Short mmCIF file of C-alpha atoms in Angstrom, two decimals:
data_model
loop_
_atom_site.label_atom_id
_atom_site.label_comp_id
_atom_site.label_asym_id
_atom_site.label_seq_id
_atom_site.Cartn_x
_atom_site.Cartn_y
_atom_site.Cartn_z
CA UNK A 1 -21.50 6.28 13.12
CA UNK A 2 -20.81 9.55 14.46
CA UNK A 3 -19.87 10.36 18.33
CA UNK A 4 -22.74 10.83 20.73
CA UNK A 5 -22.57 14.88 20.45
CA UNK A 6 -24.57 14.34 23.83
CA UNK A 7 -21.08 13.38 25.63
CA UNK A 8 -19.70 17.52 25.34
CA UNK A 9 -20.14 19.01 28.92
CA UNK A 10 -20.27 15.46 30.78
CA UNK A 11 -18.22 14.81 33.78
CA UNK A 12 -17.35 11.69 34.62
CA UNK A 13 -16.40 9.93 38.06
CA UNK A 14 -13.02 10.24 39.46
CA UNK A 15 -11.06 7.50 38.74
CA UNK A 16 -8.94 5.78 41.27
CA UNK A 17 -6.51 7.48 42.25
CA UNK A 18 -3.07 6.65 41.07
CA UNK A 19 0.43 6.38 43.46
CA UNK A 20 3.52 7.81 41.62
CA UNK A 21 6.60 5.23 41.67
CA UNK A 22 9.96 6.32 41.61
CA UNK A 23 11.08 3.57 39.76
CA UNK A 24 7.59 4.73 37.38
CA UNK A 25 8.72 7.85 36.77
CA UNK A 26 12.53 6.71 35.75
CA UNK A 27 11.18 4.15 33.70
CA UNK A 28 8.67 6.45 31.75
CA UNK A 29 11.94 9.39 31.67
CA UNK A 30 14.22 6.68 30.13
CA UNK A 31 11.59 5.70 27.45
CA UNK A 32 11.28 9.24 26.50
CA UNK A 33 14.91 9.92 26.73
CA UNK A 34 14.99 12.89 29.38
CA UNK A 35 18.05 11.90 30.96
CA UNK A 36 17.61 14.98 33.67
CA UNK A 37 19.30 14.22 36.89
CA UNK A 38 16.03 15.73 38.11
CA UNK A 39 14.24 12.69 36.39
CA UNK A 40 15.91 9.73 37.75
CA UNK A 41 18.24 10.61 40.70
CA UNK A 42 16.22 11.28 43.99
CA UNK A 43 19.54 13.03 46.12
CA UNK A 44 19.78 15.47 42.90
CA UNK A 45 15.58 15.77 43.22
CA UNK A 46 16.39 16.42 46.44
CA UNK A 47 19.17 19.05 46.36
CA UNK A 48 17.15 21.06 43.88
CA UNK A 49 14.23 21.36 46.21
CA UNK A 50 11.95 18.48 45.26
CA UNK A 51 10.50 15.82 47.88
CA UNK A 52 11.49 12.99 45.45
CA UNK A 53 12.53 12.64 41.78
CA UNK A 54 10.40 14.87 39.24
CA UNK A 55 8.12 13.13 36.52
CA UNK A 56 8.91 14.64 32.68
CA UNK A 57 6.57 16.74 31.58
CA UNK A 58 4.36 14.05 29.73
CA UNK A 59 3.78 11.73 32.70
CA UNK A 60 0.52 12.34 33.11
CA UNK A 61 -0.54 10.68 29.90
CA UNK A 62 0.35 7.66 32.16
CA UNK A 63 -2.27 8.80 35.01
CA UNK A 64 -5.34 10.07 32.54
CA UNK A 65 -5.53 6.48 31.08
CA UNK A 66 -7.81 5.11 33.45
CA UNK A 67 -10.41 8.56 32.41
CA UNK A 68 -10.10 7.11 29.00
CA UNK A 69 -10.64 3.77 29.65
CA UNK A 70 -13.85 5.33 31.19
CA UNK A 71 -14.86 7.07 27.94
CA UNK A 72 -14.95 4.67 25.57
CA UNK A 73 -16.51 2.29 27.80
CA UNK A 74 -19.57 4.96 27.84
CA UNK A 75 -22.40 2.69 26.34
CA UNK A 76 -24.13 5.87 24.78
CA UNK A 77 -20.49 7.57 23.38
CA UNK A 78 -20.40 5.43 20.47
CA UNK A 79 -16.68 5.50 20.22
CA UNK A 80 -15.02 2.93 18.06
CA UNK A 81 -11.83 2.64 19.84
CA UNK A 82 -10.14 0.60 16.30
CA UNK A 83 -11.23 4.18 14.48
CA UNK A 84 -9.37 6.44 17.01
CA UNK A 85 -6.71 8.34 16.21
CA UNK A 86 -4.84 10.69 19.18
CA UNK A 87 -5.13 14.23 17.45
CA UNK A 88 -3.33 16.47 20.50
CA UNK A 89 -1.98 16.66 23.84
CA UNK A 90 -1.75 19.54 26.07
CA UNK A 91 -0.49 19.87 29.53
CA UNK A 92 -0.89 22.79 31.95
CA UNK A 93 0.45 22.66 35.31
CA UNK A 94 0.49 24.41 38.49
CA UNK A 95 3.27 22.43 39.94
CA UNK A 96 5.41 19.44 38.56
CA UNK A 97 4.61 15.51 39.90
CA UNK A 98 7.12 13.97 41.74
CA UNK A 99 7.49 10.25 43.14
CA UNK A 100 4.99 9.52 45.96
CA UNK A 101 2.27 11.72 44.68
CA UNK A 102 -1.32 10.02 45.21
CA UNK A 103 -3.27 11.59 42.07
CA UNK A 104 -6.64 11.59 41.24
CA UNK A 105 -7.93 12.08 37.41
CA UNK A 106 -11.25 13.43 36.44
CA UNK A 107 -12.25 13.74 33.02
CA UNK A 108 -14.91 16.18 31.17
CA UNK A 109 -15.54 15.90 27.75
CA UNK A 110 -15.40 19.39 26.74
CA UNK A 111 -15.77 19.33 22.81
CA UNK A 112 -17.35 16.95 20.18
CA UNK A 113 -17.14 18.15 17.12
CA UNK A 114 -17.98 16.17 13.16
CA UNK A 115 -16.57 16.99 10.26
CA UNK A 116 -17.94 15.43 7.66
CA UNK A 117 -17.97 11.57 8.88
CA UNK A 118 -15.16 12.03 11.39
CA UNK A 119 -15.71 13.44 14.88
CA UNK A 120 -13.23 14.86 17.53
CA UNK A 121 -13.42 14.73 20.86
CA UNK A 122 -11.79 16.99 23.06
CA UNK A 123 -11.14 16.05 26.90
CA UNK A 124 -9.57 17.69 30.15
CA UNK A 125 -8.49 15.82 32.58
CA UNK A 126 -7.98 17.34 36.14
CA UNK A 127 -5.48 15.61 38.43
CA UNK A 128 -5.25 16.74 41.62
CA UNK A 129 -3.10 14.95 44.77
CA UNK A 130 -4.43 13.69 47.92
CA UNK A 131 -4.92 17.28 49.34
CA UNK A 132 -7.70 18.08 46.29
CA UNK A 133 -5.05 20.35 44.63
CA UNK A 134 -5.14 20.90 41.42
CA UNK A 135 -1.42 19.60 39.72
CA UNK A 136 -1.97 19.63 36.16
CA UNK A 137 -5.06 19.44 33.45
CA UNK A 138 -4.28 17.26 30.68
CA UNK A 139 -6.07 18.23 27.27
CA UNK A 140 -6.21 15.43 24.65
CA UNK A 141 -8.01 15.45 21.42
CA UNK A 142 -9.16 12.06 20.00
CA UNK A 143 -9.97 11.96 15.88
CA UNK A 144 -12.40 9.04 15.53
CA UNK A 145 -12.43 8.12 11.62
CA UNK A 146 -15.86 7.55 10.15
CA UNK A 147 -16.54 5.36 7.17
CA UNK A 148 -13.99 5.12 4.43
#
């Protein structure tokens, strides 16, 4: 079955908003092996002009999974979460997160698209901090398989 083509230009609700942990972000920089200073040592954060240690680049994977959650959980998206496949993953920032950020996710569906029996879904996610700036839009692509 084919994605709901309806779902392109919906916005949903913002999810809750999600407090960054230091020991979060050192965990998430070991697993991905950035071994900055920046990354995992708060006095070298510090020194180099950041409130607290600096999340890599790909953090925010971590806070846009609640907006997904939301997605397939759409009744009408018809989105078979054992078919998906993540296709891409963009990030564009206007200023890094750091430990003790409070950030709030909102996603839009901004593509579907089917090919054949597959369809792809394209998503940006806005997170913005406790102030309602904007930090960084994450831009995934989901491939859901159709039929074999």
């Amino acid at each position: 079955m084919p994605v709901n083509p309806d779902l392109q230009g919906r916005t949903l609700p913002a999810a809750a908003p999600y407090l960054v942990g230091r020991e979060k972000v050192r965990e998430f920089a070991r697993a991905v092996l950035a071994d900055s200073p920046l990354n995992l040592d708060p006095a070298a954060a510090r020194a180099a002009g950041y409130p607290d240690v600096v999340a890599p680049p790909t953090f925010p994977i971590v806070v846009t999974a609640a907006t997904l959650e939301q997605l397939l959980a759409l009744p009408d998206a018809d989105i078979d979460f054992t078919r998906v496949v993540h296709g891409d993953q963009r990030f564009a920032y206007t200023r890094p997160v750091v430990a003790g950020d409070e950030l709030t996710p909102q996603l839009t569906v901004t593509s579907v698209k089917s090919l054949g029996a597959h369809s792809m879904i394209t998503t940006a996610t806005e997170i913005r901090d406790a102030a309602g700036a904007h930090v960084v839009t994450a831009t995934s692509t989901l491939v859901v398989r159709g039929d074999e």
